[in-house]
Amino acid sequence: MEEIKKKLHAKGLERHEMLKKLIKDHGDVVLQQTTIDMVLSGQKSIVALLTDTSKLDPEEGIRFKGFSIPELQQKLPRLHPEGEPLPEGLFYLMLMGEIPSHAEVKTISYDLARRAHHIPQYVFDVIDAVPKDAHPMIQLNTAILAMSTQSHFRKAYEEGMDKKDFWEPMFEGVMDLIARLPVIAAYIYRRVFHRGQYIDINPSLDWAGNLAYMMGYDTDAVKRLMRLYMVIHADHEGGNVSAHATHLVGSALSNPYYSFAAGMNGLAGPLHGMANQEVMHWIDKLLLFSESCCPTKDQIKEFALKTISDGQVIPGYGHAVLRKTDPRFTVQLEFANKYVPDAPYIKVVRDIYEVMPGFLDDLGKVKNPYPNVDAISGALLTSFGITEHPIYTVLFGVSRSMGVLSSLIWDRLYQLPLERPSSQPLEWFMKKAGMDIK
Ligand code: CMX
């Protein structure tokens, strides 16, 4: 691991110099003009963040350091030639900017398994103090905050560390946190859904395989699914709520636990990560509505219309940036078609996919009528036996840690400043627009 750290530090020094030069020599270059609509419609088209880990193209979908998901499936190291890539390899790619060798991935896997052992007992006691029926995301975030007492970063800051060295305790904290999240997630899962019958970590397994194992799924099939799930949810450039919140809170030099907890609070919103649970809820209501296991296309449209008339959204459809079917949806559908083609929920998801884009398009206001990652992930997990919907966003969160936390290390390598955009009252915007102010 020391070799990887040394290499990262060297890259950090080099890129920090590039950033400094860019600002010094070209800081006055105009990037774009902003309009009232751009600011007041969620700032989606305003370039306001520096994020290197991944970039989202509206038509093509996500690329991690330039690689699409199908390319990553070919290029990243795998345990078995036919299997899914290891998420540790994607983490390495996002952090170091290069496709890792098998040996480098093994180093990361080993380091994570080693760190996962050192969760203090009080963290589990804190989880146990939360009511069992509290949403698993509440339990996850409680545990993340409880672990912040161990923050290397906070300690280093208190001891008066030079800011150019902040990346190092940040790296240590991030690695600890990523290592421990599967243990925490599995603990919450077994606590809530399996009468507290916990399963210890298996140090010989990879990060995602271990998560499946500790949740109680010791089959190759579920471990493969978990690796796929962890890879495709890992990052979605810097502006999405969980990434942006993690980065923003980190800009105050909050430790990685505080920063990541902020991101996870955002992920728990139904328009973001909680949409995976909402989709299953919506499908279950659709099945009740149609009084059948396989609603017809007309019934799907009728229920969708009811949802819209009730002032709600169709979960799993639409996206703030994407304007095509999310490749993360496609890759999951391919996996489902290969391994569980006849699973009842997968059939319903396929039928919804046939109807929904046209239905949403006809509403005339939805910018992207196509499915996003959440439209199928719950159905896929359910089809492999993980049927407890409230855990789905926790699994999303475990995966998302790899992207947002590797960015957080880079924020400190770049020595990015406190983030503090300016705000204005409504009257300011109206005045700018030349409107009368009463
Ligand atoms: N169902 C119904 N209406 C939708 C819709 C959907 N799936 N998606 C967008 N719309 C509506 C919006 O609510 C908005 O309506 P109003 O003008 O009445 O407010 C209008 O269409 C325009 O919205 P948009 O510009 O197309 O979408 P936004 O960028 O504002 O929002 C998103 C994006 C994802 C929040 C939205 O598509 C949505 O609510 N989808 C359902 C929830 C979901 O699946 N979220 C998960 C996203 C992926 C993730 O982060 O995990």
Short mmCIF file of C-alpha atoms and ligand atoms in Angstrom, two decimals:
data_model
loop_
_atom_site.label_atom_id
_atom_site.label_comp_id
_atom_site.label_asym_id
_atom_site.label_seq_id
_atom_site.Cartn_x
_atom_site.Cartn_y
_atom_site.Cartn_z
CA MET A 1 0.00 0.00 0.00
CA GLU A 2 2.91 2.34 0.72
CA GLU A 3 3.90 2.13 -2.98
CA ILE A 4 0.38 3.14 -4.07
CA LYS A 5 0.40 6.03 -1.60
CA LYS A 6 3.79 7.24 -2.83
CA LYS A 7 2.61 7.12 -6.44
CA LEU A 8 -0.59 8.97 -5.53
CA HIS A 9 1.36 11.68 -3.73
CA ALA A 10 3.60 12.21 -6.75
CA LYS A 11 0.55 12.50 -9.03
CA GLY A 12 -1.06 14.86 -6.53
CA LEU A 13 1.97 17.19 -6.50
CA GLU A 14 2.08 17.24 -10.28
CA ARG A 15 -1.63 17.93 -10.77
CA HIS A 16 -1.70 20.52 -8.00
CA GLU A 17 1.03 22.44 -9.88
CA MET A 18 -1.05 22.14 -13.09
CA LEU A 19 -4.10 23.53 -11.27
CA LYS A 20 -2.11 26.41 -9.76
CA LYS A 21 -0.68 27.32 -13.17
CA LEU A 22 -4.13 27.13 -14.78
CA ILE A 23 -5.59 29.56 -12.25
CA LYS A 24 -2.56 31.89 -12.30
CA ASP A 25 -2.16 32.10 -16.09
CA HIS A 26 -5.75 31.63 -17.26
CA GLY A 27 -7.94 32.41 -14.27
CA ASP A 28 -9.81 35.11 -16.22
CA VAL A 29 -10.95 32.85 -19.09
CA VAL A 30 -14.77 32.99 -19.37
CA LEU A 31 -16.30 29.49 -19.25
CA GLN A 32 -19.97 30.19 -19.90
CA GLN A 33 -22.74 32.69 -19.36
CA THR A 34 -25.40 31.88 -16.80
CA THR A 35 -29.07 32.63 -17.23
CA ILE A 36 -31.83 32.97 -14.65
CA ASP A 37 -33.19 29.60 -15.77
CA MET A 38 -29.81 27.91 -15.31
CA VAL A 39 -29.53 29.19 -11.74
CA LEU A 40 -33.13 28.64 -10.65
CA SER A 41 -33.72 25.24 -12.30
CA GLY A 42 -31.27 23.35 -10.14
CA GLN A 43 -28.02 24.71 -11.67
CA LYS A 44 -27.79 21.58 -13.81
CA SER A 45 -25.99 23.11 -16.76
CA ILE A 46 -23.65 25.34 -14.76
CA VAL A 47 -20.07 24.07 -14.67
CA ALA A 48 -19.09 24.75 -11.06
CA LEU A 49 -17.03 21.81 -9.85
CA LEU A 50 -13.68 20.15 -10.48
CA THR A 51 -14.13 16.34 -10.41
CA ASP A 52 -11.72 13.95 -12.11
CA THR A 53 -13.14 10.54 -11.19
CA SER A 54 -15.90 10.30 -13.81
CA LYS A 55 -17.82 12.33 -16.39
CA LEU A 56 -21.44 11.96 -17.43
CA ASP A 57 -22.42 12.46 -21.06
CA PRO A 58 -26.15 13.14 -21.57
CA GLU A 59 -26.36 10.79 -24.57
CA GLU A 60 -23.77 8.16 -23.77
CA GLY A 61 -23.84 7.90 -19.99
CA ILE A 62 -21.05 7.61 -17.50
CA ARG A 63 -17.35 7.24 -18.26
CA PHE A 64 -14.93 6.56 -15.44
CA LYS A 65 -11.60 8.19 -16.28
CA GLY A 66 -12.61 7.92 -19.92
CA PHE A 67 -13.84 4.31 -19.81
CA SER A 68 -17.50 3.36 -20.38
CA ILE A 69 -19.06 0.58 -18.28
CA PRO A 70 -18.77 -2.03 -21.09
CA GLU A 71 -15.10 -1.07 -21.52
CA LEU A 72 -14.51 -1.43 -17.79
CA GLN A 73 -16.10 -4.87 -17.90
CA GLN A 74 -13.36 -5.84 -20.32
CA LYS A 75 -10.41 -3.96 -18.86
CA LEU A 76 -10.66 -4.12 -15.07
CA PRO A 77 -9.20 -7.15 -13.27
CA ARG A 78 -11.68 -9.90 -12.40
CA LEU A 79 -11.55 -12.89 -10.11
CA HIS A 80 -12.74 -15.26 -12.84
CA PRO A 81 -12.35 -14.72 -16.61
CA GLU A 82 -16.13 -14.84 -17.09
CA GLY A 83 -16.96 -12.85 -13.97
CA GLU A 84 -17.65 -9.22 -13.15
CA PRO A 85 -14.83 -6.72 -12.57
CA LEU A 86 -13.73 -6.10 -9.01
CA PRO A 87 -14.89 -2.75 -7.58
CA GLU A 88 -11.47 -2.37 -5.96
CA GLY A 89 -10.10 -2.04 -9.50
CA LEU A 90 -12.53 0.78 -10.26
CA PHE A 91 -11.57 2.49 -7.02
CA TYR A 92 -7.91 2.28 -8.05
CA LEU A 93 -8.77 3.68 -11.48
CA MET A 94 -10.70 6.63 -10.02
CA LEU A 95 -7.98 7.38 -7.48
CA MET A 96 -4.86 6.82 -9.57
CA GLY A 97 -6.17 7.49 -13.09
CA GLU A 98 -4.85 4.18 -14.47
CA ILE A 99 -6.22 0.69 -15.00
CA PRO A 100 -4.63 -1.37 -12.21
CA SER A 101 -2.78 -4.66 -12.52
CA HIS A 102 -4.11 -7.76 -10.75
CA ALA A 103 -1.42 -7.29 -8.12
CA GLU A 104 -2.49 -3.69 -7.42
CA VAL A 105 -6.12 -4.74 -7.04
CA LYS A 106 -5.05 -7.52 -4.70
CA THR A 107 -3.14 -4.97 -2.61
CA ILE A 108 -6.28 -2.81 -2.29
CA SER A 109 -8.48 -5.84 -1.50
CA TYR A 110 -6.07 -7.03 1.16
CA ASP A 111 -5.71 -3.57 2.68
CA LEU A 112 -9.50 -3.12 2.87
CA ALA A 113 -10.03 -6.54 4.46
CA ARG A 114 -7.32 -5.74 7.04
CA ARG A 115 -8.84 -2.38 7.94
CA ALA A 116 -12.37 -3.81 8.17
CA HIS A 117 -11.40 -5.76 11.30
CA HIS A 118 -10.82 -2.71 13.44
CA ILE A 119 -14.33 -1.34 14.00
CA PRO A 120 -14.68 -0.48 17.70
CA GLN A 121 -17.49 -2.28 19.56
CA TYR A 122 -19.14 1.03 20.51
CA VAL A 123 -20.08 1.59 16.84
CA PHE A 124 -22.21 -1.55 16.91
CA ASP A 125 -23.59 -0.52 20.33
CA VAL A 126 -24.63 2.82 18.83
CA ILE A 127 -26.43 1.04 15.96
CA ASP A 128 -28.10 -1.26 18.50
CA ALA A 129 -29.38 1.79 20.37
CA VAL A 130 -31.36 2.91 17.29
CA PRO A 131 -34.85 1.35 16.99
CA LYS A 132 -34.74 -1.68 14.70
CA ASP A 133 -37.53 -0.27 12.58
CA ALA A 134 -35.61 2.96 11.91
CA HIS A 135 -34.80 3.10 8.20
CA PRO A 136 -31.45 1.36 7.44
CA MET A 137 -30.12 4.67 6.05
CA ILE A 138 -30.62 6.24 9.49
CA GLN A 139 -28.68 3.35 11.02
CA LEU A 140 -25.94 3.61 8.38
CA ASN A 141 -25.44 7.32 8.92
CA THR A 142 -25.50 6.95 12.70
CA ALA A 143 -22.68 4.41 12.40
CA ILE A 144 -20.69 6.59 9.99
CA LEU A 145 -20.85 9.55 12.38
CA ALA A 146 -20.03 7.33 15.35
CA MET A 147 -16.86 6.19 13.57
CA SER A 148 -15.67 9.79 13.16
CA THR A 149 -14.24 9.70 16.69
CA GLN A 150 -11.44 7.69 15.05
CA SER A 151 -10.71 10.28 12.37
CA HIS A 152 -7.01 10.51 11.43
CA PHE A 153 -7.83 13.75 9.65
CA ARG A 154 -9.33 15.51 12.67
CA LYS A 155 -6.39 14.39 14.82
CA ALA A 156 -3.84 15.62 12.26
CA TYR A 157 -5.62 18.95 12.00
CA GLU A 158 -5.69 19.39 15.75
CA GLU A 159 -1.99 18.61 15.90
CA GLY A 160 -1.35 21.45 13.46
CA MET A 161 -0.52 19.68 10.21
CA ASP A 162 0.57 21.69 7.14
CA LYS A 163 -2.33 21.89 4.66
CA LYS A 164 -0.24 20.42 1.83
CA ASP A 165 -0.11 17.19 3.87
CA PHE A 166 -3.86 16.93 4.60
CA TRP A 167 -4.33 14.39 1.81
CA GLU A 168 -2.46 11.74 3.80
CA PRO A 169 -4.71 11.48 6.90
CA MET A 170 -7.64 11.93 4.51
CA PHE A 171 -6.40 8.90 2.55
CA GLU A 172 -6.10 6.83 5.75
CA GLY A 173 -9.61 7.83 6.91
CA VAL A 174 -11.12 7.16 3.50
CA MET A 175 -9.55 3.70 3.30
CA ASP A 176 -10.81 2.87 6.80
CA LEU A 177 -14.29 4.08 5.94
CA ILE A 178 -14.54 2.24 2.61
CA ALA A 179 -13.24 -0.93 4.30
CA ARG A 180 -15.77 -0.76 7.10
CA LEU A 181 -18.92 0.14 5.18
CA PRO A 182 -19.67 -3.43 4.00
CA VAL A 183 -19.33 -4.68 7.59
CA ILE A 184 -21.67 -1.95 8.84
CA ALA A 185 -24.18 -2.48 5.99
CA ALA A 186 -24.25 -6.24 6.55
CA TYR A 187 -24.60 -5.73 10.30
CA ILE A 188 -27.63 -3.46 9.76
CA TYR A 189 -29.11 -5.94 7.27
CA ARG A 190 -28.72 -8.93 9.60
CA ARG A 191 -29.92 -6.88 12.58
CA VAL A 192 -33.12 -5.69 10.90
CA PHE A 193 -34.00 -8.63 8.67
CA HIS A 194 -32.27 -11.72 10.09
CA ARG A 195 -32.90 -11.56 13.84
CA GLY A 196 -29.40 -10.25 14.57
CA GLN A 197 -27.66 -13.44 13.44
CA TYR A 198 -24.41 -11.82 12.34
CA ILE A 199 -21.79 -13.30 10.04
CA ASP A 200 -18.12 -12.43 10.54
CA ILE A 201 -16.01 -11.04 7.73
CA ASN A 202 -14.16 -13.60 5.61
CA PRO A 203 -10.68 -12.14 5.07
CA SER A 204 -10.07 -14.29 2.01
CA LEU A 205 -12.88 -12.64 0.06
CA ASP A 206 -12.89 -9.47 -2.02
CA TRP A 207 -14.69 -6.30 -0.84
CA ALA A 208 -18.03 -6.85 -2.64
CA GLY A 209 -17.93 -10.64 -2.28
CA ASN A 210 -17.51 -10.13 1.44
CA LEU A 211 -20.51 -7.83 1.58
CA ALA A 212 -22.68 -10.54 -0.03
CA TYR A 213 -21.15 -13.15 2.28
CA MET A 214 -21.69 -11.14 5.48
CA MET A 215 -25.29 -10.44 4.41
CA GLY A 216 -25.78 -14.21 4.28
CA TYR A 217 -25.38 -14.90 0.55
CA ASP A 218 -22.50 -17.28 0.02
CA THR A 219 -23.21 -18.15 -3.61
CA ASP A 220 -21.14 -17.19 -6.63
CA ALA A 221 -24.22 -15.73 -8.29
CA VAL A 222 -24.93 -13.16 -5.55
CA LYS A 223 -21.26 -12.30 -5.17
CA ARG A 224 -21.11 -11.58 -8.90
CA LEU A 225 -24.26 -9.49 -8.70
CA MET A 226 -22.81 -7.54 -5.78
CA ARG A 227 -19.59 -6.83 -7.72
CA LEU A 228 -21.67 -5.55 -10.64
CA TYR A 229 -23.88 -3.47 -8.35
CA MET A 230 -20.86 -1.96 -6.57
CA VAL A 231 -19.15 -1.05 -9.86
CA ILE A 232 -22.10 0.62 -11.57
CA HIS A 233 -23.22 2.73 -8.59
CA ALA A 234 -19.73 3.92 -7.64
CA ASP A 235 -19.71 7.41 -9.17
CA HIS A 236 -21.71 9.73 -11.44
CA GLU A 237 -19.44 12.79 -11.79
CA GLY A 238 -19.37 15.54 -9.18
CA GLY A 239 -22.71 17.34 -9.32
CA ASN A 240 -25.15 14.68 -8.12
CA VAL A 241 -26.48 15.25 -4.62
CA SER A 242 -24.37 12.64 -2.78
CA ALA A 243 -21.12 13.60 -4.52
CA HIS A 244 -21.73 17.31 -4.28
CA ALA A 245 -22.72 17.17 -0.60
CA THR A 246 -19.65 15.08 0.31
CA HIS A 247 -17.38 17.49 -1.55
CA LEU A 248 -19.04 20.63 -0.15
CA VAL A 249 -18.84 19.51 3.47
CA GLY A 250 -15.25 18.34 2.88
CA SER A 251 -14.38 21.86 1.67
CA ALA A 252 -14.81 23.06 5.28
CA LEU A 253 -12.03 20.57 6.13
CA SER A 254 -14.59 18.34 7.83
CA ASN A 255 -13.25 14.84 8.27
CA PRO A 256 -14.19 12.07 5.78
CA TYR A 257 -16.87 10.67 8.11
CA TYR A 258 -18.71 14.02 8.42
CA SER A 259 -18.33 14.62 4.69
CA PHE A 260 -19.54 11.19 3.62
CA ALA A 261 -22.44 11.28 6.10
CA ALA A 262 -23.60 14.48 4.39
CA GLY A 263 -23.51 12.70 1.05
CA MET A 264 -25.44 9.75 2.45
CA ASN A 265 -28.13 12.05 3.84
CA GLY A 266 -28.58 13.28 0.27
CA LEU A 267 -28.58 9.76 -1.14
CA ALA A 268 -31.45 8.93 1.22
CA GLY A 269 -33.75 11.30 -0.69
CA PRO A 270 -36.39 9.67 -2.94
CA LEU A 271 -35.30 11.69 -5.97
CA HIS A 272 -31.76 10.32 -5.61
CA GLY A 273 -30.63 6.96 -4.16
CA MET A 274 -33.82 6.10 -2.33
CA ALA A 275 -35.49 5.85 -5.76
CA ASN A 276 -34.36 2.20 -5.88
CA GLN A 277 -36.61 1.39 -2.92
CA GLU A 278 -39.37 3.65 -4.31
CA VAL A 279 -39.37 1.73 -7.60
CA MET A 280 -40.14 -1.53 -5.80
CA HIS A 281 -42.85 0.21 -3.79
CA TRP A 282 -44.34 1.56 -7.02
CA ILE A 283 -44.24 -1.86 -8.71
CA ASP A 284 -45.90 -3.48 -5.69
CA LYS A 285 -48.66 -0.84 -5.79
CA LEU A 286 -49.00 -1.46 -9.55
CA LEU A 287 -49.46 -5.19 -8.92
CA LEU A 288 -52.17 -4.46 -6.34
CA PHE A 289 -53.82 -1.97 -8.70
CA SER A 290 -53.89 -4.47 -11.57
CA GLU A 291 -54.80 -7.36 -9.25
CA SER A 292 -52.35 -9.49 -11.19
CA CYS A 293 -48.74 -10.61 -11.21
CA CYS A 294 -48.28 -9.36 -14.76
CA PRO A 295 -50.06 -6.10 -15.45
CA THR A 296 -50.95 -5.34 -19.06
CA LYS A 297 -49.44 -2.35 -20.83
CA ASP A 298 -52.77 -0.52 -20.53
CA GLN A 299 -52.82 -1.17 -16.79
CA ILE A 300 -49.25 0.15 -16.47
CA LYS A 301 -50.26 3.34 -18.33
CA GLU A 302 -53.40 3.70 -16.25
CA PHE A 303 -51.47 3.37 -13.00
CA ALA A 304 -48.77 5.75 -14.24
CA LEU A 305 -51.48 8.29 -15.05
CA LYS A 306 -52.91 7.89 -11.55
CA THR A 307 -49.42 8.46 -10.08
CA ILE A 308 -49.00 11.66 -12.09
CA SER A 309 -52.55 12.85 -11.26
CA ASP A 310 -51.73 12.34 -7.58
CA GLY A 311 -48.85 14.80 -8.04
CA GLN A 312 -46.09 12.19 -7.79
CA VAL A 313 -43.23 11.11 -10.02
CA ILE A 314 -42.62 7.72 -11.63
CA PRO A 315 -39.58 6.47 -9.71
CA GLY A 316 -36.70 5.05 -11.71
CA TYR A 317 -37.43 7.24 -14.73
CA GLY A 318 -35.93 10.58 -15.69
CA HIS A 319 -32.56 12.10 -14.97
CA ALA A 320 -31.09 15.52 -14.35
CA VAL A 321 -28.34 15.05 -16.96
CA LEU A 322 -28.93 11.87 -19.00
CA ARG A 323 -31.10 12.06 -22.10
CA LYS A 324 -31.04 8.35 -23.04
CA THR A 325 -31.58 5.01 -21.31
CA ASP A 326 -29.02 4.87 -18.51
CA PRO A 327 -26.27 2.36 -19.47
CA ARG A 328 -26.34 1.28 -15.82
CA PHE A 329 -29.94 0.17 -16.45
CA THR A 330 -28.92 -1.63 -19.64
CA VAL A 331 -26.06 -3.53 -18.04
CA GLN A 332 -28.33 -4.72 -15.24
CA LEU A 333 -31.04 -5.74 -17.72
CA GLU A 334 -28.45 -7.76 -19.66
CA PHE A 335 -27.34 -9.44 -16.42
CA ALA A 336 -30.98 -10.21 -15.56
CA ASN A 337 -31.75 -11.51 -19.06
CA LYS A 338 -28.76 -13.83 -18.79
CA TYR A 339 -29.21 -15.18 -15.27
CA VAL A 340 -32.84 -14.61 -14.18
CA PRO A 341 -34.79 -14.03 -17.42
CA ASP A 342 -38.05 -15.38 -16.03
CA ALA A 343 -37.96 -13.68 -12.64
CA PRO A 344 -41.41 -12.08 -12.15
CA TYR A 345 -40.14 -8.61 -11.17
CA ILE A 346 -37.75 -8.54 -14.12
CA LYS A 347 -40.66 -9.29 -16.47
CA VAL A 348 -42.62 -6.37 -14.98
CA VAL A 349 -39.58 -4.08 -15.29
CA ARG A 350 -39.25 -5.05 -18.97
CA ASP A 351 -42.96 -4.31 -19.57
CA ILE A 352 -42.73 -0.96 -17.80
CA TYR A 353 -39.70 -0.12 -19.97
CA GLU A 354 -41.79 -0.74 -23.10
CA VAL A 355 -44.51 1.64 -21.97
CA MET A 356 -42.99 4.33 -19.79
CA PRO A 357 -40.72 6.34 -22.15
CA GLY A 358 -43.64 6.96 -24.52
CA PHE A 359 -46.00 7.74 -21.64
CA LEU A 360 -43.60 10.23 -20.02
CA ASP A 361 -42.74 11.81 -23.37
CA ASP A 362 -46.44 12.46 -23.99
CA LEU A 363 -46.61 14.50 -20.77
CA GLY A 364 -44.58 17.07 -22.69
CA LYS A 365 -42.41 18.29 -19.82
CA VAL A 366 -40.15 15.42 -18.76
CA LYS A 367 -36.72 16.08 -20.28
CA ASN A 368 -35.60 12.46 -20.08
CA PRO A 369 -38.36 9.83 -20.30
CA TYR A 370 -35.92 6.90 -20.06
CA PRO A 371 -35.06 4.60 -17.14
CA ASN A 372 -32.20 5.37 -14.78
CA VAL A 373 -30.10 2.95 -12.69
CA ASP A 374 -32.82 2.62 -10.04
CA ALA A 375 -35.52 1.35 -12.44
CA ILE A 376 -34.18 -2.20 -12.23
CA SER A 377 -31.63 -2.53 -9.41
CA GLY A 378 -34.23 -3.48 -6.77
CA ALA A 379 -35.92 -6.01 -9.09
CA LEU A 380 -32.52 -7.56 -9.78
CA LEU A 381 -31.57 -7.80 -6.10
CA THR A 382 -35.03 -9.25 -5.33
CA SER A 383 -34.62 -11.82 -8.09
CA PHE A 384 -31.41 -13.03 -6.44
CA GLY A 385 -33.09 -13.36 -3.04
CA ILE A 386 -32.29 -9.97 -1.47
CA THR A 387 -35.93 -9.04 -1.10
CA GLU A 388 -35.77 -6.46 1.69
CA HIS A 389 -36.27 -3.16 -0.14
CA PRO A 390 -35.11 -0.76 2.62
CA ILE A 391 -31.54 -2.09 2.38
CA TYR A 392 -31.18 -1.13 -1.29
CA THR A 393 -30.16 2.49 -0.71
CA VAL A 394 -27.62 1.35 1.88
CA LEU A 395 -26.02 -0.88 -0.79
CA PHE A 396 -26.03 2.11 -3.17
CA GLY A 397 -24.28 4.11 -0.44
CA VAL A 398 -21.60 1.48 0.13
CA SER A 399 -20.79 1.57 -3.57
CA ARG A 400 -20.96 5.39 -3.85
CA SER A 401 -18.28 5.67 -1.16
CA MET A 402 -15.63 4.65 -3.69
CA GLY A 403 -16.29 7.55 -6.06
CA VAL A 404 -17.05 10.40 -3.68
CA LEU A 405 -14.29 9.48 -1.25
CA SER A 406 -11.60 9.12 -3.89
CA SER A 407 -12.67 12.60 -5.02
CA LEU A 408 -12.36 13.80 -1.43
CA ILE A 409 -8.73 12.64 -1.30
CA TRP A 410 -8.14 14.54 -4.54
CA ASP A 411 -9.81 17.65 -3.11
CA ARG A 412 -7.07 17.71 -0.47
CA LEU A 413 -4.31 16.82 -2.97
CA TYR A 414 -5.48 19.80 -5.06
CA GLN A 415 -5.78 21.86 -1.85
CA LEU A 416 -9.17 23.11 -3.01
CA PRO A 417 -10.53 26.03 -0.98
CA LEU A 418 -13.68 26.43 1.08
CA GLU A 419 -16.68 26.40 -1.25
CA ARG A 420 -19.09 29.25 -0.83
CA PRO A 421 -21.29 30.27 -3.76
CA SER A 422 -23.10 33.58 -3.58
CA SER A 423 -26.88 33.75 -3.11
CA GLN A 424 -29.43 36.46 -3.88
CA PRO A 425 -33.06 37.09 -2.90
CA LEU A 426 -35.90 36.75 -5.44
CA GLU A 427 -36.07 40.53 -5.93
CA TRP A 428 -32.45 40.56 -7.16
CA PHE A 429 -33.30 38.11 -9.94
CA MET A 430 -36.49 40.04 -10.79
CA LYS A 431 -34.54 43.30 -10.98
CA LYS A 432 -31.96 41.65 -13.26
CA ALA A 433 -34.85 40.55 -15.48
CA GLY A 434 -36.24 44.08 -15.60
CA MET A 435 -39.43 43.07 -13.76
CA ASP A 436 -41.42 45.43 -11.55
CA ILE A 437 -40.78 44.92 -7.84
CA LYS A 438 -43.75 45.93 -5.68
N1 CMX B 1 -42.12 11.12 -13.39
C1 CMX B 1 -42.94 12.16 -13.46
N2 CMX B 1 -42.54 13.41 -13.71
C2 CMX B 1 -41.23 13.59 -13.93
C3 CMX B 1 -40.31 12.54 -13.93
C4 CMX B 1 -40.79 11.26 -13.62
N3 CMX B 1 -39.98 10.20 -13.54
N4 CMX B 1 -39.08 13.03 -14.18
C5 CMX B 1 -39.23 14.36 -14.36
N5 CMX B 1 -40.53 14.69 -14.20
C6 CMX B 1 -41.11 16.03 -14.21
C7 CMX B 1 -40.47 16.88 -13.11
O1 CMX B 1 -41.06 16.60 -11.86
C8 CMX B 1 -40.73 18.28 -13.63
O2 CMX B 1 -42.08 18.60 -13.40
P1 CMX B 1 -42.54 20.09 -12.96
O3 CMX B 1 -42.08 20.97 -14.07
O4 CMX B 1 -44.00 19.97 -12.82
O5 CMX B 1 -41.82 20.37 -11.68
C9 CMX B 1 -40.54 18.10 -15.15
O6 CMX B 1 -40.77 16.70 -15.41
C10 CMX B 1 -39.17 18.48 -15.66
O7 CMX B 1 -38.20 17.75 -14.89
P2 CMX B 1 -36.83 17.33 -15.59
O8 CMX B 1 -36.08 18.56 -15.91
O9 CMX B 1 -37.08 16.34 -16.66
O10 CMX B 1 -36.13 16.51 -14.40
P3 CMX B 1 -35.24 17.09 -13.21
O11 CMX B 1 -33.86 17.27 -13.71
O12 CMX B 1 -35.88 18.26 -12.57
O13 CMX B 1 -35.29 15.88 -12.16
C11 CMX B 1 -35.20 13.64 -11.48
C12 CMX B 1 -34.56 14.70 -12.37
C13 CMX B 1 -34.31 12.39 -11.51
C14 CMX B 1 -35.26 14.17 -10.04
C15 CMX B 1 -36.61 13.32 -12.02
O14 CMX B 1 -36.53 12.79 -13.32
C16 CMX B 1 -37.39 12.39 -11.12
O15 CMX B 1 -38.03 12.85 -10.17
N6 CMX B 1 -37.34 11.04 -11.40
C17 CMX B 1 -37.96 10.07 -10.54
C18 CMX B 1 -37.09 9.80 -9.31
C19 CMX B 1 -35.86 9.00 -9.67
O16 CMX B 1 -35.91 8.01 -10.35
N7 CMX B 1 -34.70 9.45 -9.15
C20 CMX B 1 -33.43 8.72 -9.32
C21 CMX B 1 -32.43 9.44 -10.22
C22 CMX B 1 -31.13 8.69 -10.32
C23 CMX B 1 -30.36 8.72 -9.01
O17 CMX B 1 -29.92 9.80 -8.58
O18 CMX B 1 -30.24 7.68 -8.36
#
